[in-house]
mmCIF file of C-alpha atoms in Angstrom:
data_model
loop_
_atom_site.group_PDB
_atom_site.id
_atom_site.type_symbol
_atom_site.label_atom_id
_atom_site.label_comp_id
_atom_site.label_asym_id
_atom_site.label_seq_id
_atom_site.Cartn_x
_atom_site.Cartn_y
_atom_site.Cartn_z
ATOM 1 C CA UNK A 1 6.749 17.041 -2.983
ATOM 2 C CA UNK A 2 4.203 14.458 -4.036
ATOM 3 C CA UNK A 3 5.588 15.212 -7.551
ATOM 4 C CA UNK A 4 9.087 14.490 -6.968
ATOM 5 C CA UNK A 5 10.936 11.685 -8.594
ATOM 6 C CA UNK A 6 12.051 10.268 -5.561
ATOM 7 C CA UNK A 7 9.574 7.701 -3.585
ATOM 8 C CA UNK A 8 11.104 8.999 -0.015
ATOM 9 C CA UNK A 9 10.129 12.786 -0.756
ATOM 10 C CA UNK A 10 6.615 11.390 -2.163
ATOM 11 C CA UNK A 11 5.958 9.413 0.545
ATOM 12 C CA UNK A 12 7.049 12.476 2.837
ATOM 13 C CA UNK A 13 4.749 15.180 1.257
ATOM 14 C CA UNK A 14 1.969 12.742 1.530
ATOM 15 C CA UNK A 15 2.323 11.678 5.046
ATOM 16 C CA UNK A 16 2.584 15.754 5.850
ATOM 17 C CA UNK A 17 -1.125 15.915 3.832
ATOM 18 C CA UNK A 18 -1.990 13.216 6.078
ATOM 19 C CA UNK A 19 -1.264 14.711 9.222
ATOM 20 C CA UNK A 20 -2.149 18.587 8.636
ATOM 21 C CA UNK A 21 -5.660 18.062 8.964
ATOM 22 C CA UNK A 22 -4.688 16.465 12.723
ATOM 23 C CA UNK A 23 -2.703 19.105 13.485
ATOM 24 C CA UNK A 24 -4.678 21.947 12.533
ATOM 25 C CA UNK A 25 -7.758 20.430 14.779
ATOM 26 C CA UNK A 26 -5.272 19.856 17.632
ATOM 27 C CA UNK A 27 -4.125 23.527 17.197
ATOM 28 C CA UNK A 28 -7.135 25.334 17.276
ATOM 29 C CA UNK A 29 -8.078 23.127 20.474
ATOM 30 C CA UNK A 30 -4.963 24.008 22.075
ATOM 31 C CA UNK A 31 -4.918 27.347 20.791
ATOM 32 C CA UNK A 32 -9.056 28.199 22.321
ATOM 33 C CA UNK A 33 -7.922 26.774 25.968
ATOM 34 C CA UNK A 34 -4.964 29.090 25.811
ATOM 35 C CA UNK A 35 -6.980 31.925 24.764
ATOM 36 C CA UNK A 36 -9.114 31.245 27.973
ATOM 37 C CA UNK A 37 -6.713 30.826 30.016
ATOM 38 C CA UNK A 38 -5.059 34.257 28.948
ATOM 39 C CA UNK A 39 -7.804 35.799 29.532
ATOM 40 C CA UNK A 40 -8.792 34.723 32.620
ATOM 41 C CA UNK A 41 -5.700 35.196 33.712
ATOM 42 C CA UNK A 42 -6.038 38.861 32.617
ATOM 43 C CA UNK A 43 -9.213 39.593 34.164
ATOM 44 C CA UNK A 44 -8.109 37.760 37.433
ATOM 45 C CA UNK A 45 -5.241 40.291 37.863
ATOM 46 C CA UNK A 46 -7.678 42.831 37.067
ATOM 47 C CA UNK A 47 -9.470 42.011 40.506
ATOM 48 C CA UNK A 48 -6.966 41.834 43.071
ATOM 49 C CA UNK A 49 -8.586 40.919 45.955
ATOM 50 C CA UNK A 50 -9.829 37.541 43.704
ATOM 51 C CA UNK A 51 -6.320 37.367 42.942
ATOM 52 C CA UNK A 52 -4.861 37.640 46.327
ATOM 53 C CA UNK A 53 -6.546 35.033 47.479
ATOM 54 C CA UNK A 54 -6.095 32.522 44.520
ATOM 55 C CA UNK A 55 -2.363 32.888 44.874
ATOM 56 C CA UNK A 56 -2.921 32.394 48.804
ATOM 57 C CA UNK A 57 -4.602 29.420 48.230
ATOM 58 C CA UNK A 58 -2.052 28.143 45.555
ATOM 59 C CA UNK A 59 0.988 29.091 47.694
ATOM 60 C CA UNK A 60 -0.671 26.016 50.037
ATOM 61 C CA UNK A 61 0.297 23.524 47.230
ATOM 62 C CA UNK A 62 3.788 24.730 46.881
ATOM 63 C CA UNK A 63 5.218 25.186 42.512
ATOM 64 C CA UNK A 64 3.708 22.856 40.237
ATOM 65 C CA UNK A 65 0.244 22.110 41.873
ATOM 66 C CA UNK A 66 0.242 26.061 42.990
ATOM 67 C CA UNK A 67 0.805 26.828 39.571
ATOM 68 C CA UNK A 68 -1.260 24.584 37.957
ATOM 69 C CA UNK A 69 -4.506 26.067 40.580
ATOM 70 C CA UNK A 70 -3.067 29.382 39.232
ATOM 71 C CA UNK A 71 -3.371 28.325 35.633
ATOM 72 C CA UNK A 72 -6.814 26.722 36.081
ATOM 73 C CA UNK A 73 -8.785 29.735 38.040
ATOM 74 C CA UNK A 74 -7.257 31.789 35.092
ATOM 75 C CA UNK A 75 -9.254 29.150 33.041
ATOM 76 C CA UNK A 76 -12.142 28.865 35.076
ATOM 77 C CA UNK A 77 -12.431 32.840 34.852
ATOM 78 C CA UNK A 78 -12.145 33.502 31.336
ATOM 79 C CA UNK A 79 -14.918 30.161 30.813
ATOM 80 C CA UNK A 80 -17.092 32.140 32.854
ATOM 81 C CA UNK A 81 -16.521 35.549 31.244
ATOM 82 C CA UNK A 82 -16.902 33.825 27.695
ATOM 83 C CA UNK A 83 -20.162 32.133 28.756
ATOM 84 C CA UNK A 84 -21.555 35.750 30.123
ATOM 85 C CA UNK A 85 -20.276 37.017 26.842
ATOM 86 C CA UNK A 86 -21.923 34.372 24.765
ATOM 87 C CA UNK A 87 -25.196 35.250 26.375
ATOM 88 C CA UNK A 88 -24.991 38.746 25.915
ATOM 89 C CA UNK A 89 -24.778 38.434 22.430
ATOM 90 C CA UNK A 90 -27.199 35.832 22.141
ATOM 91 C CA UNK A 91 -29.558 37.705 23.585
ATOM 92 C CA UNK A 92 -28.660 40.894 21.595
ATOM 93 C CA UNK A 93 -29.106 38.739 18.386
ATOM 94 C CA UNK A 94 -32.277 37.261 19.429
ATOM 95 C CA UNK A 95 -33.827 40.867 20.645
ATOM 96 C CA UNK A 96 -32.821 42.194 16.807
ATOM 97 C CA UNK A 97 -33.990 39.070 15.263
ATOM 98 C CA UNK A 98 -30.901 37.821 13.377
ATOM 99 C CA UNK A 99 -30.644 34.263 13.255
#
């Protein structure tokens, strides 16, 4: 685009260089707090009676602030199961000496 006769379609191709950089951060911020929250989620269902009692709790704050307690002990979860996982690899690494 930037090599296009026209000063519109250059100016377009180099605002969209301008803001990829942006984006891509934002995404892979987005996309990491999704990933825990999916997985959370997942692992929450996985242990019903935790999960039974979340959505007992929630149903107290009726759709969005239910869901939103829903959606953030999914998060809290899978922020806790990453950090055990970080550990255990940590540790693994450390015990076999890689850096």
């Amino acid at each position: 685009m930037q090599r296009s006769a026209s000063a519109f379609t250059r100016r377009v191709g180099a605002a969209i260089l301008g803001f990829a950089p942006w984006l891509m951060k934002t995404l892979s911020v987005v996309g990491t707090a999704a990933m825990f929250m999916v997985g959370g989620g997942i692992l929450l269902h996985g242990w019903p009676s935790a999960a039974h009692a979340v959505e007992h709790f929630a149903d107290g704050f009726g759709g969005v602030g239910g869901a939103l307690i829903n959606i953030g002990a999914g998060a809290g979860v899978g922020i806790v199961a990453g950090a055990i996982v970080l550990a255990a690899v940590m540790s693994v690494q450390k015990l076999r000496g890689a850096s």
